[in-house]
Amino acid sequence: MTTTTPTHVTPASAPLLERFRVPAGFALGAVLLLGVAPLALSDFRLSLLAKYLCYAIVAVGVSLAWGRGGLMVLGQGVFFGLGGYAMAMHLKLTDAAATGETLPDFMQLYGTGDTLPWWWKPFANPAFALAMTVLLPMAVAALLGFFVFQRRVKGAYFAILSQALAAALSIWLIGQQATTGGTNGLTDIQGFFGYSLDDPVNQRMVYFIIAAVLLLLMAGARQLFVSRYGELLIAVRDSEERVRFLGYNPANVKLVAYVIAAGMAGLAGALFVPAVGIISPALIGIVPSIGFVIGAAVGGRASLVGAVLGAIAVAWAQSTLSDAFPSAWTYLQGLLFVVAVGFLPGGLASLGVVRRRRVRNRTTGETV
């Protein structure tokens, strides 16, 4: 009795295909994002895609922290908001200076004085504002992560702390109407480093910047995945005590992933502002934080491509279905997360792996 085995690629050709698979995938993504999309989509649709790509940038960090590190990061809205507000503060000050004013328009309406708050003043410098879009979220993540991971807080407790931080930031922003715009946030942003956002050409420029940043971050995250640190991160996720026994500090390993993911979320928030023209507490609270995780979970949190495509798909569905079913979309979003986590933990990206495993098991079980 003999068994038949499927004939796919030869052992010699398999490494060659694996070597070119990833570069070919990135090249295809670059062609689609930088070539096909601008030609095929209208200005309005392209601006929507730019918004979705900002969410995809957050998903890259979620894939690193949750997919590889097992950290349920339910507070990415905090870092998204910190980066977004840092960018919006600079752009509002620039808009005010262009009209000869020293205060942004909302401060003239709601403010209690004629002096710019001291913590706004450094954001008039473009270099400082750009640095803060990434460094401020990373600093907050480093401070929080240090105390959380050193005390070995994980699982549901870590998720609850993340959600509490998101809620606290949202409540604080709403309560500071005179200096943060309150519930409305920072709106009606007109320019982006000297370029008018009312010009469709400049809007396309913003899209190209966002798409290029997404591709670069995916490439960088891919290198982290296959590096020694990436392997160590997986080891911490699967067996933290064994890694500690081998002489590594799991807290430091998780902290690095958490801080990098926060920096990516902050950069996404900064790019979101010129793409949409607004940043508000409604975009950074508990619900948006959960939405970031749902997108990565549906697409496949362990797969970079899966997480990115899942984030784009969920964001598109939210824009489409929330208008048609405003009261039901939240329940559908929760159902997607339950189905992804409960019945397809690997997300849609794992469907091919599941199918190949079933075919292999069925084939190797045949007799002739």
Tab-separated table of C-alpha atoms in Angstrom, residues 6-364:
chain	number	residue	atom	x	y	z
A	6	PRO	CA	0.932	16.331	-4.198
A	7	THR	CA	3.558	17.720	-6.554
A	8	HIS	CA	3.894	21.450	-6.049
A	9	VAL	CA	7.255	23.186	-6.340
A	10	THR	CA	10.567	21.383	-6.106
A	11	PRO	CA	12.713	21.877	-3.009
A	12	ALA	CA	15.245	23.802	-5.103
A	13	SER	CA	12.677	26.234	-6.475
A	14	ALA	CA	10.821	26.774	-3.199
A	15	PRO	CA	13.479	29.063	-1.610
A	16	LEU	CA	13.699	31.024	-4.857
A	17	LEU	CA	9.955	31.615	-4.919
A	18	GLU	CA	9.962	32.564	-1.249
A	19	ARG	CA	12.785	35.044	-1.853
A	20	PHE	CA	10.896	36.918	-4.567
A	21	ARG	CA	7.392	36.567	-3.134
A	22	VAL	CA	7.707	39.409	-0.631
A	23	PRO	CA	9.413	41.948	-2.985
A	24	ALA	CA	6.858	41.111	-5.664
A	25	GLY	CA	4.047	41.691	-3.181
A	26	PHE	CA	5.398	45.100	-2.186
A	27	ALA	CA	5.902	46.029	-5.842
A	28	LEU	CA	2.304	45.065	-6.600
A	29	GLY	CA	1.069	47.102	-3.633
A	30	ALA	CA	3.093	50.121	-4.782
A	31	VAL	CA	1.676	49.861	-8.308
A	32	LEU	CA	-1.890	49.623	-7.020
A	33	LEU	CA	-1.608	52.424	-4.471
A	34	LEU	CA	0.637	54.843	-6.350
A	35	GLY	CA	-0.370	54.100	-9.920
A	36	VAL	CA	-3.743	52.439	-10.370
A	37	ALA	CA	-5.745	54.096	-7.555
A	38	PRO	CA	-4.960	57.733	-8.532
A	39	LEU	CA	-5.909	56.987	-12.146
A	40	ALA	CA	-9.030	54.943	-11.425
A	41	LEU	CA	-10.587	56.892	-8.544
A	42	SER	CA	-12.175	60.318	-8.449
A	43	ASP	CA	-10.810	63.003	-6.142
A	44	PHE	CA	-13.529	62.251	-3.590
A	45	ARG	CA	-12.914	58.492	-3.635
A	46	LEU	CA	-9.175	59.030	-3.440
A	47	SER	CA	-9.589	61.226	-0.361
A	48	LEU	CA	-11.644	58.449	1.241
A	49	LEU	CA	-8.918	55.933	0.419
A	50	ALA	CA	-6.339	58.251	2.013
A	51	LYS	CA	-8.432	58.200	5.191
A	52	TYR	CA	-8.634	54.395	5.104
A	53	LEU	CA	-4.864	54.111	4.574
A	54	CYS	CA	-4.335	56.070	7.793
A	55	TYR	CA	-6.286	53.359	9.596
A	56	ALA	CA	-4.156	50.780	7.782
A	57	ILE	CA	-1.005	52.395	9.214
A	58	VAL	CA	-2.435	51.856	12.696
A	59	ALA	CA	-3.126	48.238	11.731
A	60	VAL	CA	0.558	47.706	10.931
A	61	GLY	CA	1.395	48.550	14.538
A	62	VAL	CA	-1.478	46.406	15.814
A	63	SER	CA	-0.126	43.483	13.778
A	64	LEU	CA	3.257	43.917	15.442
A	65	ALA	CA	2.024	44.358	19.014
A	66	TRP	CA	-0.977	42.002	18.969
A	67	GLY	CA	-0.305	39.633	16.087
A	68	ARG	CA	3.305	38.978	17.026
A	69	GLY	CA	3.456	40.031	20.665
A	70	GLY	CA	0.030	38.959	21.892
A	71	LEU	CA	-0.694	42.427	23.343
A	72	MET	CA	-4.392	43.308	23.093
A	73	VAL	CA	-3.846	46.992	22.260
A	74	LEU	CA	-7.309	48.461	22.757
A	75	GLY	CA	-6.026	51.977	23.328
A	76	GLN	CA	-4.472	52.883	19.980
A	77	GLY	CA	-6.951	55.733	19.678
A	78	VAL	CA	-4.945	57.540	22.369
A	79	PHE	CA	-1.766	57.545	20.313
A	80	PHE	CA	-3.681	58.244	17.097
A	81	GLY	CA	-5.214	61.270	18.805
A	82	LEU	CA	-1.936	62.552	20.256
A	83	GLY	CA	-0.325	62.511	16.830
A	84	GLY	CA	-3.400	64.031	15.219
A	85	TYR	CA	-3.712	66.873	17.715
A	86	ALA	CA	0.019	67.633	17.502
A	87	MET	CA	-0.259	68.035	13.739
A	88	ALA	CA	-3.575	69.921	13.896
A	89	MET	CA	-2.225	72.401	16.451
A	90	HIS	CA	0.616	73.360	14.126
A	91	LEU	CA	-1.669	73.634	11.101
A	92	LYS	CA	-4.193	75.772	13.001
A	93	LEU	CA	-1.434	78.128	14.136
A	94	THR	CA	-0.160	78.338	10.562
A	95	ASP	CA	-3.664	79.113	9.274
A	96	ALA	CA	-4.050	81.826	11.910
A	97	ALA	CA	-0.678	83.395	11.033
A	98	ALA	CA	-1.652	83.472	7.350
A	99	THR	CA	-4.575	85.751	8.220
A	100	GLY	CA	-2.562	87.951	10.585
A	101	GLU	CA	-3.989	86.428	13.774
A	102	THR	CA	-2.115	85.091	16.768
A	103	LEU	CA	-4.891	82.775	18.000
A	104	PRO	CA	-6.705	79.982	16.127
A	105	ASP	CA	-10.291	80.785	15.171
A	106	PHE	CA	-11.918	78.618	17.853
A	107	MET	CA	-9.877	80.291	20.609
A	108	GLN	CA	-11.138	83.670	19.446
A	109	LEU	CA	-14.660	82.309	19.791
A	110	TYR	CA	-14.389	80.306	23.024
A	111	GLY	CA	-11.173	81.569	24.613
A	112	THR	CA	-10.981	83.622	27.777
A	113	GLY	CA	-7.998	85.775	26.820
A	114	ASP	CA	-5.782	87.069	24.026
A	115	THR	CA	-2.728	84.992	24.884
A	116	LEU	CA	-1.868	81.675	23.301
A	117	PRO	CA	-1.582	78.888	25.940
A	118	TRP	CA	2.033	78.133	26.776
A	119	TRP	CA	1.810	74.517	25.691
A	120	TRP	CA	0.567	75.570	22.244
A	121	LYS	CA	3.528	77.853	21.507
A	122	PRO	CA	6.177	75.189	20.692
A	123	PHE	CA	3.859	73.696	18.057
A	124	ALA	CA	4.279	76.808	15.921
A	125	ASN	CA	7.653	75.306	14.969
A	126	PRO	CA	7.108	72.757	12.155
A	127	ALA	CA	10.095	70.589	13.130
A	128	PHE	CA	8.904	70.374	16.737
A	129	ALA	CA	5.330	69.581	15.670
A	130	LEU	CA	6.444	66.840	13.276
A	131	ALA	CA	8.677	65.282	15.927
A	132	MET	CA	5.903	65.364	18.518
A	133	THR	CA	3.471	63.514	16.238
A	134	VAL	CA	5.633	60.430	16.776
A	135	LEU	CA	7.685	61.084	19.915
A	136	LEU	CA	4.783	62.168	22.130
A	137	PRO	CA	2.741	58.967	21.563
A	138	MET	CA	5.885	56.876	21.994
A	139	ALA	CA	6.764	58.664	25.244
A	140	VAL	CA	3.277	58.095	26.673
A	141	ALA	CA	3.395	54.443	25.591
A	142	ALA	CA	6.850	54.010	27.129
A	143	LEU	CA	5.714	55.474	30.452
A	144	LEU	CA	2.535	53.423	30.612
A	145	GLY	CA	4.152	50.257	29.271
A	146	PHE	CA	7.054	50.412	31.703
A	147	PHE	CA	4.797	50.268	34.767
A	148	VAL	CA	2.327	47.822	33.219
A	149	PHE	CA	4.794	45.279	31.849
A	150	GLN	CA	7.168	45.434	34.785
A	151	ARG	CA	4.240	44.487	37.021
A	152	ARG	CA	3.393	41.675	34.583
A	153	VAL	CA	-0.048	43.026	33.816
A	154	LYS	CA	-1.428	41.304	30.719
A	155	GLY	CA	-4.529	39.882	29.120
A	156	ALA	CA	-7.859	41.450	29.995
A	157	TYR	CA	-6.313	43.737	32.622
A	158	PHE	CA	-3.986	45.303	30.053
A	159	ALA	CA	-6.914	45.775	27.648
A	160	ILE	CA	-8.985	47.467	30.361
A	161	LEU	CA	-6.142	49.855	31.234
A	162	SER	CA	-5.781	50.757	27.551
A	163	GLN	CA	-9.493	51.476	27.266
A	164	ALA	CA	-9.438	53.564	30.454
A	165	LEU	CA	-6.618	55.679	29.040
A	166	ALA	CA	-8.565	56.254	25.817
A	167	ALA	CA	-11.670	57.279	27.757
A	168	ALA	CA	-9.681	59.608	30.023
A	169	LEU	CA	-8.034	61.404	27.100
A	170	SER	CA	-11.348	61.806	25.287
A	171	ILE	CA	-13.049	63.235	28.397
A	172	TRP	CA	-10.162	65.627	29.033
A	173	LEU	CA	-10.226	66.934	25.449
A	174	ILE	CA	-13.986	67.506	25.614
A	175	GLY	CA	-13.636	69.439	28.856
A	176	GLN	CA	-10.972	71.814	27.490
A	177	GLN	CA	-13.112	73.641	24.970
A	178	ALA	CA	-11.140	76.882	25.106
A	179	THR	CA	-7.817	75.216	24.277
A	180	THR	CA	-8.684	72.003	22.393
A	181	GLY	CA	-11.985	72.836	20.719
A	182	GLY	CA	-13.968	70.589	23.049
A	183	THR	CA	-16.402	68.199	21.390
A	184	ASN	CA	-15.852	69.767	17.967
A	185	GLY	CA	-12.108	69.310	18.108
A	186	LEU	CA	-9.796	71.154	15.727
A	187	THR	CA	-11.677	71.713	12.478
A	188	ASP	CA	-11.580	73.686	9.228
A	189	ILE	CA	-7.877	73.147	8.592
A	190	GLN	CA	-6.977	75.030	5.403
A	191	GLY	CA	-3.299	74.441	4.715
A	192	PHE	CA	-0.589	71.807	4.927
A	193	PHE	CA	2.945	73.253	5.207
A	194	GLY	CA	2.278	76.053	2.750
A	195	TYR	CA	-0.066	74.139	0.430
A	196	SER	CA	-3.801	74.814	0.292
A	197	LEU	CA	-5.885	71.734	1.056
A	198	ASP	CA	-8.712	73.140	-1.043
A	199	ASP	CA	-6.671	72.383	-4.163
A	200	PRO	CA	-7.371	68.840	-5.507
A	201	VAL	CA	-3.750	68.601	-6.666
A	202	ASN	CA	-2.512	69.131	-3.121
A	203	GLN	CA	-5.053	66.619	-1.816
A	204	ARG	CA	-3.560	64.077	-4.202
A	205	MET	CA	-0.119	64.974	-2.897
A	206	VAL	CA	-1.331	64.184	0.626
A	207	TYR	CA	-2.648	60.837	-0.623
A	208	PHE	CA	0.718	59.959	-2.184
A	209	ILE	CA	2.492	60.817	1.073
A	210	ILE	CA	0.139	58.599	3.085
A	211	ALA	CA	0.445	55.695	0.634
A	212	ALA	CA	4.243	55.952	0.590
A	213	VAL	CA	4.423	56.050	4.400
A	214	LEU	CA	2.202	52.965	4.614
A	215	LEU	CA	4.433	51.013	2.220
A	216	LEU	CA	7.594	52.059	4.055
A	217	LEU	CA	6.179	51.097	7.448
A	218	MET	CA	5.032	47.733	6.098
A	219	ALA	CA	8.549	47.110	4.788
A	220	GLY	CA	10.051	48.091	8.143
A	221	ALA	CA	7.586	45.942	10.072
A	222	ARG	CA	8.329	43.020	7.764
A	223	GLN	CA	12.019	43.321	8.627
A	224	LEU	CA	11.142	43.325	12.325
A	225	PHE	CA	9.011	40.210	11.853
A	226	VAL	CA	11.856	38.183	10.367
A	227	SER	CA	14.565	39.605	12.630
A	228	ARG	CA	15.883	38.080	15.829
A	229	TYR	CA	13.732	40.503	17.786
A	230	GLY	CA	10.650	39.284	15.905
A	231	GLU	CA	11.413	35.710	16.870
A	232	LEU	CA	11.960	36.746	20.476
A	233	LEU	CA	8.639	38.595	20.477
A	234	ILE	CA	6.844	35.458	19.328
A	235	ALA	CA	8.635	33.453	22.001
A	236	VAL	CA	7.454	35.903	24.677
A	237	ARG	CA	3.914	35.617	23.363
A	238	ASP	CA	3.938	31.827	23.418
A	239	SER	CA	5.972	31.125	26.556
A	240	GLU	CA	6.907	34.150	28.608
A	241	GLU	CA	8.273	32.212	31.561
A	242	ARG	CA	10.583	30.152	29.353
A	243	VAL	CA	12.004	33.318	27.802
A	244	ARG	CA	12.608	34.744	31.276
A	245	PHE	CA	14.381	31.512	32.245
A	246	LEU	CA	16.694	31.925	29.235
A	247	GLY	CA	17.859	35.298	30.558
A	248	TYR	CA	15.694	37.770	28.646
A	249	ASN	CA	13.361	40.304	30.223
A	250	PRO	CA	9.933	39.815	28.581
A	251	ALA	CA	8.793	43.217	29.836
A	252	ASN	CA	11.416	44.985	27.725
A	253	VAL	CA	10.588	42.903	24.669
A	254	LYS	CA	6.891	43.755	24.904
A	255	LEU	CA	7.619	47.397	25.695
A	256	VAL	CA	9.541	47.855	22.441
A	257	ALA	CA	6.648	46.478	20.373
A	258	TYR	CA	4.130	48.589	22.267
A	259	VAL	CA	6.141	51.791	21.801
A	260	ILE	CA	6.718	51.169	18.092
A	261	ALA	CA	3.010	50.498	17.569
A	262	ALA	CA	2.205	53.747	19.402
A	263	GLY	CA	4.581	55.687	17.155
A	264	MET	CA	2.899	54.250	14.061
A	265	ALA	CA	-0.530	55.192	15.414
A	266	GLY	CA	0.678	58.726	16.155
A	267	LEU	CA	2.052	59.100	12.632
A	268	ALA	CA	-1.251	57.816	11.241
A	269	GLY	CA	-3.137	60.426	13.264
A	270	ALA	CA	-0.834	63.171	11.990
A	271	LEU	CA	-1.450	62.149	8.368
A	272	PHE	CA	-5.177	61.797	9.014
A	273	VAL	CA	-5.488	65.526	9.772
A	274	PRO	CA	-4.549	66.893	6.313
A	275	ALA	CA	-6.418	64.030	4.647
A	276	VAL	CA	-9.708	64.773	6.425
A	277	GLY	CA	-9.217	68.302	7.758
A	278	ILE	CA	-10.342	67.562	11.292
A	279	ILE	CA	-9.394	65.797	14.517
A	280	SER	CA	-11.852	65.448	17.390
A	281	PRO	CA	-12.428	63.376	20.549
A	282	ALA	CA	-14.990	61.278	18.653
A	283	LEU	CA	-12.167	59.945	16.477
A	284	ILE	CA	-9.881	58.834	19.311
A	285	GLY	CA	-12.060	57.426	22.082
A	286	ILE	CA	-12.998	53.887	23.064
A	287	VAL	CA	-15.059	53.026	19.980
A	288	PRO	CA	-12.376	54.043	17.442
A	289	SER	CA	-9.753	52.153	19.471
A	290	ILE	CA	-11.838	49.003	19.244
A	291	GLY	CA	-12.366	49.651	15.530
A	292	PHE	CA	-8.608	49.635	14.911
A	293	VAL	CA	-8.322	46.199	16.502
A	294	ILE	CA	-11.385	44.833	14.685
A	295	GLY	CA	-9.916	45.732	11.301
A	296	ALA	CA	-6.675	43.897	12.061
A	297	ALA	CA	-8.531	40.915	13.541
A	298	VAL	CA	-10.857	40.509	10.559
A	299	GLY	CA	-8.037	40.682	8.027
A	300	GLY	CA	-5.586	38.641	10.077
A	301	ARG	CA	-3.549	40.218	12.844
A	302	ALA	CA	-0.524	37.949	12.310
A	303	SER	CA	-0.295	38.927	8.633
A	304	LEU	CA	0.807	42.415	7.626
A	305	VAL	CA	-1.127	42.310	4.367
A	306	GLY	CA	-4.145	40.788	6.094
A	307	ALA	CA	-4.194	43.425	8.837
A	308	VAL	CA	-3.847	46.270	6.320
A	309	LEU	CA	-6.544	44.951	3.987
A	310	GLY	CA	-8.812	44.194	6.944
A	311	ALA	CA	-8.451	47.735	8.277
A	312	ILE	CA	-9.264	49.201	4.857
A	313	ALA	CA	-12.243	46.868	4.367
A	314	VAL	CA	-13.735	47.541	7.810
A	315	ALA	CA	-13.255	51.308	7.395
A	316	TRP	CA	-14.929	51.173	3.987
A	317	ALA	CA	-17.802	49.117	5.413
A	318	GLN	CA	-18.207	51.583	8.252
A	319	SER	CA	-18.443	54.530	5.856
A	320	THR	CA	-20.891	52.667	3.619
A	321	LEU	CA	-23.069	50.783	6.069
A	322	SER	CA	-23.164	53.313	8.882
A	323	ASP	CA	-24.968	55.730	6.572
A	324	ALA	CA	-27.523	53.106	5.544
A	325	PHE	CA	-27.850	51.483	8.984
A	326	PRO	CA	-26.676	54.055	11.558
A	327	SER	CA	-28.067	52.219	14.571
A	328	ALA	CA	-27.077	48.704	13.505
A	329	TRP	CA	-23.493	49.263	12.384
A	330	THR	CA	-22.030	49.127	15.895
A	331	TYR	CA	-23.634	45.719	16.486
A	332	LEU	CA	-22.369	44.455	13.120
A	333	GLN	CA	-18.888	45.690	13.967
A	334	GLY	CA	-18.972	43.791	17.269
A	335	LEU	CA	-20.260	40.683	15.488
A	336	LEU	CA	-17.340	40.826	13.050
A	337	PHE	CA	-14.906	40.882	15.954
A	338	VAL	CA	-16.605	37.967	17.733
A	339	VAL	CA	-16.662	35.864	14.569
A	340	ALA	CA	-13.030	36.648	13.760
A	341	VAL	CA	-11.737	35.865	17.235
A	342	GLY	CA	-14.016	32.911	17.968
A	343	PHE	CA	-14.193	31.072	14.658
A	344	LEU	CA	-11.280	32.361	12.558
A	345	PRO	CA	-8.518	33.514	14.919
A	346	GLY	CA	-6.133	34.015	12.035
A	347	GLY	CA	-8.560	36.276	10.186
A	348	LEU	CA	-9.322	36.131	6.493
A	349	ALA	CA	-5.597	35.873	5.759
A	350	SER	CA	-5.600	32.359	7.256
A	351	LEU	CA	-8.251	30.995	4.884
A	352	GLY	CA	-5.601	29.931	2.376
A	353	VAL	CA	-3.568	28.171	5.065
A	354	VAL	CA	-6.655	26.353	6.356
A	355	ARG	CA	-7.596	25.281	2.844
A	356	ARG	CA	-4.078	24.024	2.013
A	357	ARG	CA	-3.951	22.085	5.281
A	358	ARG	CA	-7.241	20.385	4.522
A	359	VAL	CA	-6.148	19.518	0.988
A	360	ARG	CA	-2.847	18.141	2.249
A	361	ASN	CA	-4.530	16.031	4.907
A	362	ARG	CA	-7.063	14.692	2.411
A	363	THR	CA	-4.388	13.951	-0.187
A	364	THR	CA	-1.986	12.185	2.146
